[in-house]
XYZ file of C-alpha atoms in Angstrom:
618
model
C 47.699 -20.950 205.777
C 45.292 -19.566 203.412
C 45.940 -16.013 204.298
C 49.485 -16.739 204.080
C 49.274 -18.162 200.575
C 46.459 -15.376 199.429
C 49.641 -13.052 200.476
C 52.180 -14.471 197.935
C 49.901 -14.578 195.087
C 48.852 -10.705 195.636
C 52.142 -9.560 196.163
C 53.598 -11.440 193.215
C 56.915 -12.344 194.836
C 58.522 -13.103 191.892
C 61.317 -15.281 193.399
C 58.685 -17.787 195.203
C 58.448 -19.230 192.108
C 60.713 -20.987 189.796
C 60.922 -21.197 185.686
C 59.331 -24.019 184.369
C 61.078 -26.509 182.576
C 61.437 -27.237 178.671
C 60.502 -30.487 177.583
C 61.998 -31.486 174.128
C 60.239 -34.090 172.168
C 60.857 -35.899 169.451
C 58.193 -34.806 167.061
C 59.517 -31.076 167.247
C 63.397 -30.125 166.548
C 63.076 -26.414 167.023
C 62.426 -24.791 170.314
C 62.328 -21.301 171.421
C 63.480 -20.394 175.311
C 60.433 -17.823 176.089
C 60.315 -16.073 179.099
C 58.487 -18.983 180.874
C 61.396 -21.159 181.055
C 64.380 -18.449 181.525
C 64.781 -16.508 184.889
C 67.354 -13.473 184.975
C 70.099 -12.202 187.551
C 71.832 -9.007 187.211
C 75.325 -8.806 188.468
C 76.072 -5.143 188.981
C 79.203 -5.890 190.715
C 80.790 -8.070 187.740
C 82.809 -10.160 189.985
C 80.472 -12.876 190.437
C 81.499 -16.677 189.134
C 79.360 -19.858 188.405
C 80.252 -21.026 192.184
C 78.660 -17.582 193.446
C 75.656 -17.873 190.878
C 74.938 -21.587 192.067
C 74.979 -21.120 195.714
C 72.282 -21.033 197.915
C 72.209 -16.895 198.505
C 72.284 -16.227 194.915
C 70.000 -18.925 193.166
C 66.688 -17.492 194.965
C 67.973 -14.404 193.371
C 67.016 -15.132 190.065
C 64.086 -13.413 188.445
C 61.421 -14.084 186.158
C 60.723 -12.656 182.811
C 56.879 -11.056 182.219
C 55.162 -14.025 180.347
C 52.845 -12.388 178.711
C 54.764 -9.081 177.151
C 55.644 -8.869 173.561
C 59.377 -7.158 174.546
C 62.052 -9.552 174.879
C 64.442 -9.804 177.765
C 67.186 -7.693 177.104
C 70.492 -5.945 178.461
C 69.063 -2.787 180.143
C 72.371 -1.800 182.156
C 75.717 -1.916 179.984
C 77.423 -1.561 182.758
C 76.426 -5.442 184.467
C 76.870 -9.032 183.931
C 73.509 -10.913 182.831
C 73.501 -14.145 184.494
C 70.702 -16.628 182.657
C 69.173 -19.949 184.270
C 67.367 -22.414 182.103
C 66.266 -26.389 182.617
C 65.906 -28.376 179.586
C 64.707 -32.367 179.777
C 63.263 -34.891 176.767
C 60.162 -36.888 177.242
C 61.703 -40.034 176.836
C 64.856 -42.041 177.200
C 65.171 -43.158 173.712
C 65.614 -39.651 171.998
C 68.672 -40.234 170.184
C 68.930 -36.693 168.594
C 72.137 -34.226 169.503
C 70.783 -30.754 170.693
C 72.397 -27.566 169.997
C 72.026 -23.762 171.642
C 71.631 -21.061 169.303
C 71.848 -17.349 170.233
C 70.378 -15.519 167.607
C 71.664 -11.756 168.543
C 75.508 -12.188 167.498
C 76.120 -8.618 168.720
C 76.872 -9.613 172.699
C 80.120 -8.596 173.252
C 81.152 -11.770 175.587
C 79.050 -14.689 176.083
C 79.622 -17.829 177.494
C 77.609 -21.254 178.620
C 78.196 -23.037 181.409
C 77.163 -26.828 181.486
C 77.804 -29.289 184.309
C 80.305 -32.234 183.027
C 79.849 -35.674 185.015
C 82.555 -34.808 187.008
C 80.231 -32.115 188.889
C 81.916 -29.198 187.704
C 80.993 -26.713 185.373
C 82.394 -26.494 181.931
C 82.527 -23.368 180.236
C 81.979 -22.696 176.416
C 82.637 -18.884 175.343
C 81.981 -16.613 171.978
C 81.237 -13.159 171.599
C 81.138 -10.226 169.375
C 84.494 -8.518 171.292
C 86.052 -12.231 170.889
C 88.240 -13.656 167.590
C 86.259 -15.748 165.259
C 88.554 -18.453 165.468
C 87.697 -18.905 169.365
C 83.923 -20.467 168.691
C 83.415 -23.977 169.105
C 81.264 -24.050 165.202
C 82.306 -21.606 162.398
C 78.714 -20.146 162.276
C 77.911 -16.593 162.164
C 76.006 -16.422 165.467
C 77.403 -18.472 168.741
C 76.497 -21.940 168.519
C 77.104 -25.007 171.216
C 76.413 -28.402 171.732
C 74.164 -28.849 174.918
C 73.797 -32.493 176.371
C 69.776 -33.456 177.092
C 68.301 -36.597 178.236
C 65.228 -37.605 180.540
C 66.603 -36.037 183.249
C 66.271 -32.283 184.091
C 69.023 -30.207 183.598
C 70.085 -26.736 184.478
C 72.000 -24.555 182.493
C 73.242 -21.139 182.778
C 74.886 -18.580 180.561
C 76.779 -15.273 181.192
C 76.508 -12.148 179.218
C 77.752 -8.487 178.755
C 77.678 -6.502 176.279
C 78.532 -2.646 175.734
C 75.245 -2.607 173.608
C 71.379 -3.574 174.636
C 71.133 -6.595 172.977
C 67.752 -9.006 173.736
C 68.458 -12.545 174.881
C 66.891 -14.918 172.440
C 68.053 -18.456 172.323
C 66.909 -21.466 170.499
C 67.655 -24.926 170.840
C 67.576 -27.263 167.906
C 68.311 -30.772 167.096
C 71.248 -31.066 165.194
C 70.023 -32.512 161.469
C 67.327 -29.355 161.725
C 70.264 -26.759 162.572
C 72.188 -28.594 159.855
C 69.434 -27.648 157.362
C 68.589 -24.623 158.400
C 72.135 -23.075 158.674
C 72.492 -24.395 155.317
C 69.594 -22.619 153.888
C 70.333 -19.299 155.492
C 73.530 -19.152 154.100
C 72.451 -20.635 150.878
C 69.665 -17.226 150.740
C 72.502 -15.078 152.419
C 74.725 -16.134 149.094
C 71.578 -15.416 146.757
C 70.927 -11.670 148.705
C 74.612 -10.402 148.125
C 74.653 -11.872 144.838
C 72.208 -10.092 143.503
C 73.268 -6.991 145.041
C 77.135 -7.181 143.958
C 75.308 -8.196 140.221
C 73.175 -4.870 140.695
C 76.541 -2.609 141.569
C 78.423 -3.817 138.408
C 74.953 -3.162 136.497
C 74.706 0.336 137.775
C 78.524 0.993 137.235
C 78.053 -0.134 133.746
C 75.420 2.139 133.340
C 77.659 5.214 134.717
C 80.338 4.590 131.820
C 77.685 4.177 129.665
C 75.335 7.423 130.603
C 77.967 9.441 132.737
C 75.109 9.781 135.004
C 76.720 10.963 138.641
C 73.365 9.630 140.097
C 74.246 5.858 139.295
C 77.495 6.585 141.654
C 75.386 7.758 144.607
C 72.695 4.732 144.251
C 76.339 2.236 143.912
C 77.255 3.954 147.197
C 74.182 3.249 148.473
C 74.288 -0.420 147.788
C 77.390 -1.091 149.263
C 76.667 1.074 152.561
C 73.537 -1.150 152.586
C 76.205 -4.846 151.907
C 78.081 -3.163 154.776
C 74.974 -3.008 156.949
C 74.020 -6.374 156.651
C 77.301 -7.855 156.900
C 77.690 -6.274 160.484
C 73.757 -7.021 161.310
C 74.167 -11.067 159.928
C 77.778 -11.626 160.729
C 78.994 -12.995 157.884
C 81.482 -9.852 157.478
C 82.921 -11.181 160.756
C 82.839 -14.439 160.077
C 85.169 -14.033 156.278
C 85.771 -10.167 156.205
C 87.809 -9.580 159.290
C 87.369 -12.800 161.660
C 90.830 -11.665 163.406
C 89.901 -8.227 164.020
C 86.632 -7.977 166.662
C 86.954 -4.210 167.402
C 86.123 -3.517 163.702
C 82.543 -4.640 164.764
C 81.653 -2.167 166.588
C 83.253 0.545 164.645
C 81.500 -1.087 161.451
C 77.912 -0.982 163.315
C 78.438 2.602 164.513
C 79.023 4.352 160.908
C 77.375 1.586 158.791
C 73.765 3.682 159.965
C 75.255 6.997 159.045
C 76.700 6.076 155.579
C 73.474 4.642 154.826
C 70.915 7.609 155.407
C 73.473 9.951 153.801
C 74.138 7.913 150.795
C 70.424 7.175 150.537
C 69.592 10.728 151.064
C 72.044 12.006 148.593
C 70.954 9.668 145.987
C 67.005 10.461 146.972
C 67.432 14.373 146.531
C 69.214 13.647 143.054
C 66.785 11.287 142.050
C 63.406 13.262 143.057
C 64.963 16.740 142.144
C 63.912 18.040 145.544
C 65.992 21.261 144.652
C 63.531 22.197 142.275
C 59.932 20.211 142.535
C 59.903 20.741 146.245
C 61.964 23.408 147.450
C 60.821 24.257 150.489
C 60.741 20.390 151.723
C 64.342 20.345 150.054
C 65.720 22.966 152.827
C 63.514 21.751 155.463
C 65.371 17.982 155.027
C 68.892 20.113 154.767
C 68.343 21.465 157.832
C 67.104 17.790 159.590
C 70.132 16.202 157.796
C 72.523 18.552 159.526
C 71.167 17.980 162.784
C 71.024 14.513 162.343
C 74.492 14.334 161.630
C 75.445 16.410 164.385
C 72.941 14.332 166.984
C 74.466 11.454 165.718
C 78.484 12.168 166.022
C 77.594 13.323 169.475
C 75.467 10.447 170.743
C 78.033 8.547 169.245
C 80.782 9.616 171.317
C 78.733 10.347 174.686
C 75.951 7.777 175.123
C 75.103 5.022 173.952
C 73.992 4.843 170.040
C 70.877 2.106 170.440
C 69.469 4.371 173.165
C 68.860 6.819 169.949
C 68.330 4.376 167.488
C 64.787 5.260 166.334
C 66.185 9.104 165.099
C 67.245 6.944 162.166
C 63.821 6.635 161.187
C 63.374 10.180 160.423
C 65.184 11.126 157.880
C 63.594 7.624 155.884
C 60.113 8.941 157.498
C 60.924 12.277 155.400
C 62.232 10.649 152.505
C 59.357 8.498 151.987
C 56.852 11.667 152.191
C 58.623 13.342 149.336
C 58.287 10.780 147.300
C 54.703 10.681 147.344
C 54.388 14.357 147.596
C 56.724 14.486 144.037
C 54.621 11.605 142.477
C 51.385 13.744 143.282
C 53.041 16.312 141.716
C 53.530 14.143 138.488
C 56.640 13.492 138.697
C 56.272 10.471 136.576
C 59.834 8.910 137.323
C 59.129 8.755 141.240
C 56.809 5.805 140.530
C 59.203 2.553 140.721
C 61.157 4.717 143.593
C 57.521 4.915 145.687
C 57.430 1.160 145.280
C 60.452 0.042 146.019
C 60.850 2.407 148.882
C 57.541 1.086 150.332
C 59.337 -2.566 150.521
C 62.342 -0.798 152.025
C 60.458 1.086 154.791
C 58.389 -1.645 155.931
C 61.958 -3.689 156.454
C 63.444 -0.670 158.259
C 60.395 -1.027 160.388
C 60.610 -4.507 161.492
C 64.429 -4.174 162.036
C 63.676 -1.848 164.309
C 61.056 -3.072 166.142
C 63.689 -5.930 166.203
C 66.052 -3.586 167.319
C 63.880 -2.595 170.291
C 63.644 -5.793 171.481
C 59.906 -6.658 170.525
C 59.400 -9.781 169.846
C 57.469 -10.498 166.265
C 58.577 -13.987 164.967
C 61.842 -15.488 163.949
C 61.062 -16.600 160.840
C 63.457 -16.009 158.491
C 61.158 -12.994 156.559
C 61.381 -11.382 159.610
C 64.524 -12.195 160.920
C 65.768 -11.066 157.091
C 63.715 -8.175 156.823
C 66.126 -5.512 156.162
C 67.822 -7.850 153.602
C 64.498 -8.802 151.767
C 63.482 -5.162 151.337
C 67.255 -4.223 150.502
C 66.692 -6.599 147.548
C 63.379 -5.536 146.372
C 64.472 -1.729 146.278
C 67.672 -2.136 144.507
C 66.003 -3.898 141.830
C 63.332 -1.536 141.384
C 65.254 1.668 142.011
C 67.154 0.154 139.357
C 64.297 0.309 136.968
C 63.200 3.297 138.722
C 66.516 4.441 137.293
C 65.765 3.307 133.565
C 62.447 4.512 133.620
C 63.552 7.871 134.719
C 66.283 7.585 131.519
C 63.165 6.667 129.562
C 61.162 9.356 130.565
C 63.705 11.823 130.129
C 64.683 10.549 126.665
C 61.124 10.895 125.632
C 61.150 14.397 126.928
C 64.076 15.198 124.918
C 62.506 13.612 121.855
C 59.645 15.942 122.252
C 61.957 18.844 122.942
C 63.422 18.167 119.992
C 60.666 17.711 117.789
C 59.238 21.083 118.924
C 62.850 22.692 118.536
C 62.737 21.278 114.336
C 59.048 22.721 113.922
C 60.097 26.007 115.131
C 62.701 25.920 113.484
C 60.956 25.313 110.323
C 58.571 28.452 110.995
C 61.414 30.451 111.578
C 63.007 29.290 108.256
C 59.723 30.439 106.508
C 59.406 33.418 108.260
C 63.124 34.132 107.564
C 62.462 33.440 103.424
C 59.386 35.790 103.663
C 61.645 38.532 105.308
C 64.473 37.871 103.034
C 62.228 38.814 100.086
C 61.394 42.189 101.458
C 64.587 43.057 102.232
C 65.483 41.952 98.845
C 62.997 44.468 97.355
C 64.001 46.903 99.968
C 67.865 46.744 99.170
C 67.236 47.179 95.615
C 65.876 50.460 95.834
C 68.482 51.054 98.286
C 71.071 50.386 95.820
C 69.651 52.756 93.208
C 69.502 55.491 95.499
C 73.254 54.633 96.998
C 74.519 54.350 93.210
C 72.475 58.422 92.515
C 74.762 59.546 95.747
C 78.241 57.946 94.905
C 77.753 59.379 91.122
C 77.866 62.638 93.223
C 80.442 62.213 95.839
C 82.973 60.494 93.060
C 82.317 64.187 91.231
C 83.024 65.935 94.438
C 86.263 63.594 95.280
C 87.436 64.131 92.064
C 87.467 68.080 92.984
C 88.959 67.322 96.358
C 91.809 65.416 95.380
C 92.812 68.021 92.885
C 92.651 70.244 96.234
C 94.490 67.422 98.285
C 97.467 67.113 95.569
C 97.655 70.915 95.102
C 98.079 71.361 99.357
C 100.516 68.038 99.642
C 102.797 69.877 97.030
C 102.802 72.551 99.247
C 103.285 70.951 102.334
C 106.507 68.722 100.816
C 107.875 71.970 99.762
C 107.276 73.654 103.588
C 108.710 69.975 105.138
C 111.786 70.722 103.261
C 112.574 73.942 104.276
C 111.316 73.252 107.936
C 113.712 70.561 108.093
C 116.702 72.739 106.731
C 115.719 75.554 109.378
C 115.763 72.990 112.076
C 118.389 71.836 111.271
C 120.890 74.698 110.477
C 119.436 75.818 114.329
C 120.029 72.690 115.943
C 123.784 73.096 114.096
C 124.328 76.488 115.190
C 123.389 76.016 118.661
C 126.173 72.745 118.742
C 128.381 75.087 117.541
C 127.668 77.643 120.011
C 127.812 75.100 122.585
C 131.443 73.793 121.385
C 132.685 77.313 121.538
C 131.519 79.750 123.864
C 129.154 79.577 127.844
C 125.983 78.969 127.594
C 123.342 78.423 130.702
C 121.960 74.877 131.490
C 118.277 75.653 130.147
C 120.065 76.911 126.532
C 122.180 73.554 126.752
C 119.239 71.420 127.460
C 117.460 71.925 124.522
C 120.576 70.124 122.718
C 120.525 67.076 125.606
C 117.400 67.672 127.098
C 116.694 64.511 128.712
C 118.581 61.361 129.466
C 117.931 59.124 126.888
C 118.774 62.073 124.323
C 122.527 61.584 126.111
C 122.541 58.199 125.688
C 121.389 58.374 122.246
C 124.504 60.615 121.691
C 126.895 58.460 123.358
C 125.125 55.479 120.992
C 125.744 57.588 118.355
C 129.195 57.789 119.470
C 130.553 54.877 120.453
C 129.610 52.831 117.177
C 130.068 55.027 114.953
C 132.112 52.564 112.879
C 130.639 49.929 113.633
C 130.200 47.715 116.765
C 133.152 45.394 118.514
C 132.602 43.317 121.329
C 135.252 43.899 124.341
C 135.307 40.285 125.264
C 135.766 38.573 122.102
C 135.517 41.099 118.883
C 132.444 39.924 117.371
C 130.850 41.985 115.266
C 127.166 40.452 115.527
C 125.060 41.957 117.995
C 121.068 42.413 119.336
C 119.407 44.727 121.389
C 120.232 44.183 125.461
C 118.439 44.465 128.400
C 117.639 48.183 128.392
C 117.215 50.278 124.602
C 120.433 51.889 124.235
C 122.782 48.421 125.743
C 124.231 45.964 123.110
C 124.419 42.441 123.029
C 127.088 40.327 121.753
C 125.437 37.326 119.874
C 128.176 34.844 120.016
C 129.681 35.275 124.245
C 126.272 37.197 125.331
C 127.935 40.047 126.504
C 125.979 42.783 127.725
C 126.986 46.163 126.725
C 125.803 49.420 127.997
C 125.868 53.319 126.203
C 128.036 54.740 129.305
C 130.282 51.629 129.601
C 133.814 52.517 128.824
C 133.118 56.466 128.822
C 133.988 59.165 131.388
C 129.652 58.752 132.352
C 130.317 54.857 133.448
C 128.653 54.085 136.867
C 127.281 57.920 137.281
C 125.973 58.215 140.545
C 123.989 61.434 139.492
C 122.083 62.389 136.180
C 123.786 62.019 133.252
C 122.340 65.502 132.267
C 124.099 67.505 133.993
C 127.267 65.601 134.276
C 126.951 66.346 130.060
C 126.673 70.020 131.371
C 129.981 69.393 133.644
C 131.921 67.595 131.076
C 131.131 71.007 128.459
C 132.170 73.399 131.428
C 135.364 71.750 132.417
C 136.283 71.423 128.189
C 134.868 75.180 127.169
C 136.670 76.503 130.443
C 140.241 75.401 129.611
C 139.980 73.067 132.635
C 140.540 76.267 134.847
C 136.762 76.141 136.321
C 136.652 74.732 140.262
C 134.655 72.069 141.781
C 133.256 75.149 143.877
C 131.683 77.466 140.408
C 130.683 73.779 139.357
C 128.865 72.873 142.227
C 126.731 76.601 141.536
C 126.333 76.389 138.351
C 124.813 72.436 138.071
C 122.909 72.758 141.828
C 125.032 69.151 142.654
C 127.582 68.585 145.689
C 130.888 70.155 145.818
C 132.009 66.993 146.731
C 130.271 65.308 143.787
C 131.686 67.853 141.428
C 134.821 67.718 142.488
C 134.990 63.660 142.248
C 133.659 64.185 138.798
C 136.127 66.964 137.878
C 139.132 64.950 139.188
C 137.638 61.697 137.002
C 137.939 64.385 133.884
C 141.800 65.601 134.621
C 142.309 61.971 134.816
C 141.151 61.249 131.572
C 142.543 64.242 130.379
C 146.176 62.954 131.358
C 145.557 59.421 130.056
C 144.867 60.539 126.408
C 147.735 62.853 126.668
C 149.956 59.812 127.595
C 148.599 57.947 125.081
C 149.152 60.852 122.327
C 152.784 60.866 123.705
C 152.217 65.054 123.805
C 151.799 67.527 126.742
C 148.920 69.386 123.961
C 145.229 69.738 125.059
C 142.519 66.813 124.059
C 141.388 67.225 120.770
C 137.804 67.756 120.517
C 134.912 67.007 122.786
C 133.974 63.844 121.503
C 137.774 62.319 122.128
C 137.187 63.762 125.831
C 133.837 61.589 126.159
């Protein structure tokens, strides 16, 4: 027997011995379920029911937790039902107090207690994080149920899964206590948000009034922080979005991102990492971008509290620049070091909380993250001011060093005025010698100037005469005899020398529009077209002439139209088409369109004689 029993204590058989029980007493109304009074069974298979769990093959299954370890009891496997056994009893018949069960992590997806009615069967309770609001027995932001205790030992047991490792801490409490304390915590919960929604209008305020994009990112910081806490304490569940339980657990997975990028953001701004530290600036650019990435794809591939603690780091950096840019004497980075150090001492406990280790459940603790949320918005908000201070002093001192210079340069500029005074008088007198001289020598040049412009006006005239009695004897020569295309060119050498002609021409007498005889006109879409300035008809130089809708240059149909007239009309599409380098077809077209005309005016004229004249042809 000894050996025997020498064999079960070395080889710590963990189911030979059972959990003990809790004994609730009168003088206490708040009572933790440690690991010495909880045992543990892990249902991999999830198909197991309270029938299963309270049978015989199953109930020597449960397992004790380690008594003496600071780490809570937690969901290790995602994938499996937790199955919890407890035994609860008072130390006396005439304790008249109502008991209640408390789980303090509100993040298990399903939960549900199972306590044995006096009809022997087991009556089931249920909440959970995955679960409506509306479905809990109390309207309390974690899962709350009554739990029937007297003198005599009883056993309960409670079911949960969750998608996330949460611990398994529960509490019982007597009623009036849970009455007060709920009370209280939602009383300091009130108080926490207060004071942050009254520090977001304060800092919005101060953006209208300063225009100062850095109160936007701390404002954005402050509300990814409300949005933090309202997932971690439930009270976002509870009067946010009670009917919608998948928002949880999107909420909780970007809540952590939002956070360290709007607190980064706002950080950089605030510390001007871009230009006191540089090379730590790039270094933390690099780590945010990684972070990021890590974090999308541990979002979407494993599960996000197995990285949890890579959060730290980027706070862990954050917190060294501050010091490093407060060594520096960056003056403004003192409030910021202070606060911070409230805020990273809270991000520590929550997630040593997070990890499951077990510190104390007071509500400092318990509130951590909230506490230190508090403390650093109020003094990053004087942080804030004091940097506006600081910087308003600076500019002060700017500016009184900008009006003293500017003084000295005022005196220096009256000394060098004076100088240049002196210097510009004897300037003058030398300037005034020299234009005494040059007015003498202009006076002798524009004797010389008026003498050679006589001249000139009397060479313009007879330049003008000679031109022109050549230009008029080689139009006459033109009218009346051959001439080659190079001699005729020099009369219509180009096209808009034609059309100038045909301008010439046309409105002569004056100008008639076609469409509705208005006189009025303005210039039309090309130089030599007219526009009518009452219908807005467009009028071109070739319209209504034998030229209209050439299909070759208007040059040489000129040269065609002269051949055709000096010739007598006796000249063939064939000499044409040599002569001009065009088409025979092309010529002969032409020549045809000329007879035609030809014939029209002499029906018109009522007489078989030739066309007067080459502008009547045209």
């Amino acid at each position: 027997r000894f050996l025997v029993y020498c064999l079960f204590v070395f080889c710590g058989i963990p189911n030979a011995f059972s959990a003990d029980t809790l004994v609730i007493s009168n003088n206490k109304a708040d009572y933790t379920l440690e690991a010495e009074y909880i045992q543990i069974l892990e249902d991999s298979t999830n198909k197991l029911t309270i029938n299963d769990i309270v049978s015989e093959p199953y109930h020597s299954q449960f397992v004790n937790s380690p008594v003496d370890s600071k780490i809570l009891p937690s969901i290790k496997n995602t994938n499996a039902t937790y199955w919890v056994k407890f035994t609860i009893r008072t130390d006396s018949d005439d304790n008249q107090n109502r008991y209640i069960l408390e789980n303090l992590d509100l993040h298990v997806d399903n939960f549900e207690l199972y306590t044995l009615s006096d009809s022997g069967k087991y009556k089931i309770n249920q909440a959970g994080y995955a679960l409506p609001f509306n479905t809990r027995i109390y309207p309390h932001k974690n899962f709350v149920f009554d739990i029937p205790v007297d003198s005599q030992p009883k056993t309960f047991y409670i079911k949960v899964s969750s998608s996330n490792h949460n611990v398994l801490l529960f509490k019982i409490r007597s009623a009036p206590f849970f009455t007060l304390y709920s009370t209280s915590e939602y009383y300091l919960l009130g108080i926490f948000y207060g004071i942050l929604l009254i520090m977001a209008v304060y800092n919005l305020l101060m953006y209208f009034s300063m225009r100062e994009s850095l109160y936007l990112y701390f404002i954005v910081y402050i509300l990814c922080g409300m949005i933090i806490t309202l997932t971690e304490d439930g009270t976002g569940f509870q009067y946010l979005w009670p009917e919608h339980p998948e928002w949880n657990h999107l909420i909780s997975s970007v809540s952590p991102l939002l956070l360290v990028l709007s607190f980064t953001f706002y950080s950089k701004r605030f510390l001007l990492l871009k230009t006191t530290l540089p090379a730590i600036n790039r270094i933390f650019n690099y780590i945010l971008a990684g972070y990021t990435a890590f974090y999308f794809i541990d979002l979407f591939t494993f599960n996000l509290s197995k990285s949890f603690p890579i959060h730290f780091i980027p706070f862990v950096l954050i917190y060294f620049a501050a010091i490093r840019c407060l060594r520096k004497g960056y003056r403004p980075a003192r409030f910021y070091v202070i606060g911070y150090t409230f805020m990273f001492i809270s991000i520590i406990l929550f997630t040593l909380r997070f990890l499951g280790v077990h510190i104390s459940d007071s509500i400092i603790t318990v509130y951590s993250f909230n506490i230190g949320l508090v403390f650093e918005t109020v003094l990053m908000s004087f942080a804030l001011a004091d940097r506006i201070k600081i910087m308003k002093n600076e500019k002060e001192e700017a500016q009184k060093k900008i009006i003293s210079q500017l003084q000295e340069n005022e005196r220096l500029k009256d000394k060098l005025n004076k100088e240049l005074e002196i210097k510009v008088q004897e300037r003058t007198q030398e300037i005034s010698r020299k234009n005494q001289e040059l007015e003498y020598a202009n006076s002798l040049l524009k004797e010389q100037a008026e003498e050679i412009a006589r001249i000139n006006q009397l060479l313009e005239v007879d330049n003008k005469q000679l031109k022109t009695n050549v230009k008029e004897l080689t139009k006459a020569r033109i009218f009346l005899k051959d001439v080659d295309f190079a001699e005729f060119s020099k009369i219509f050498p180009d096209k808009e020398a034609c059309l100038s002609y045909l301008v010439e021409l046309k409105w002569s007498k004056g100008y008639s529009c076609k469409k509705c005889n208005n006189t009025k006109w303005c210039k039309g879409k090309d130089e030599f077209s007219r526009r009518c300035t009452k219908c807005r008809y467009d009028e071109s130089a070739t319209a209504y002439t034998i030229f209209h809708k050439l299909k070759f240059p208007i040059t040489k149909a000129f040269y065609m139209l002269f051949l055709i007239y000096a010739n007598k009309e006796k000249i063939t599409s064939f000499e044409l088409s040599q002569i001009v380098s065009l088409r025979q077809s092309t010529c002969w077209n032409f020549n045809r369109k000329i007879q035609a005309a030809v014939a029209n005016n002499k029906k018109k004229n009522n007489s078989d004689s030739e066309v007067d004249g080459w502008a009547q042809l045209i």
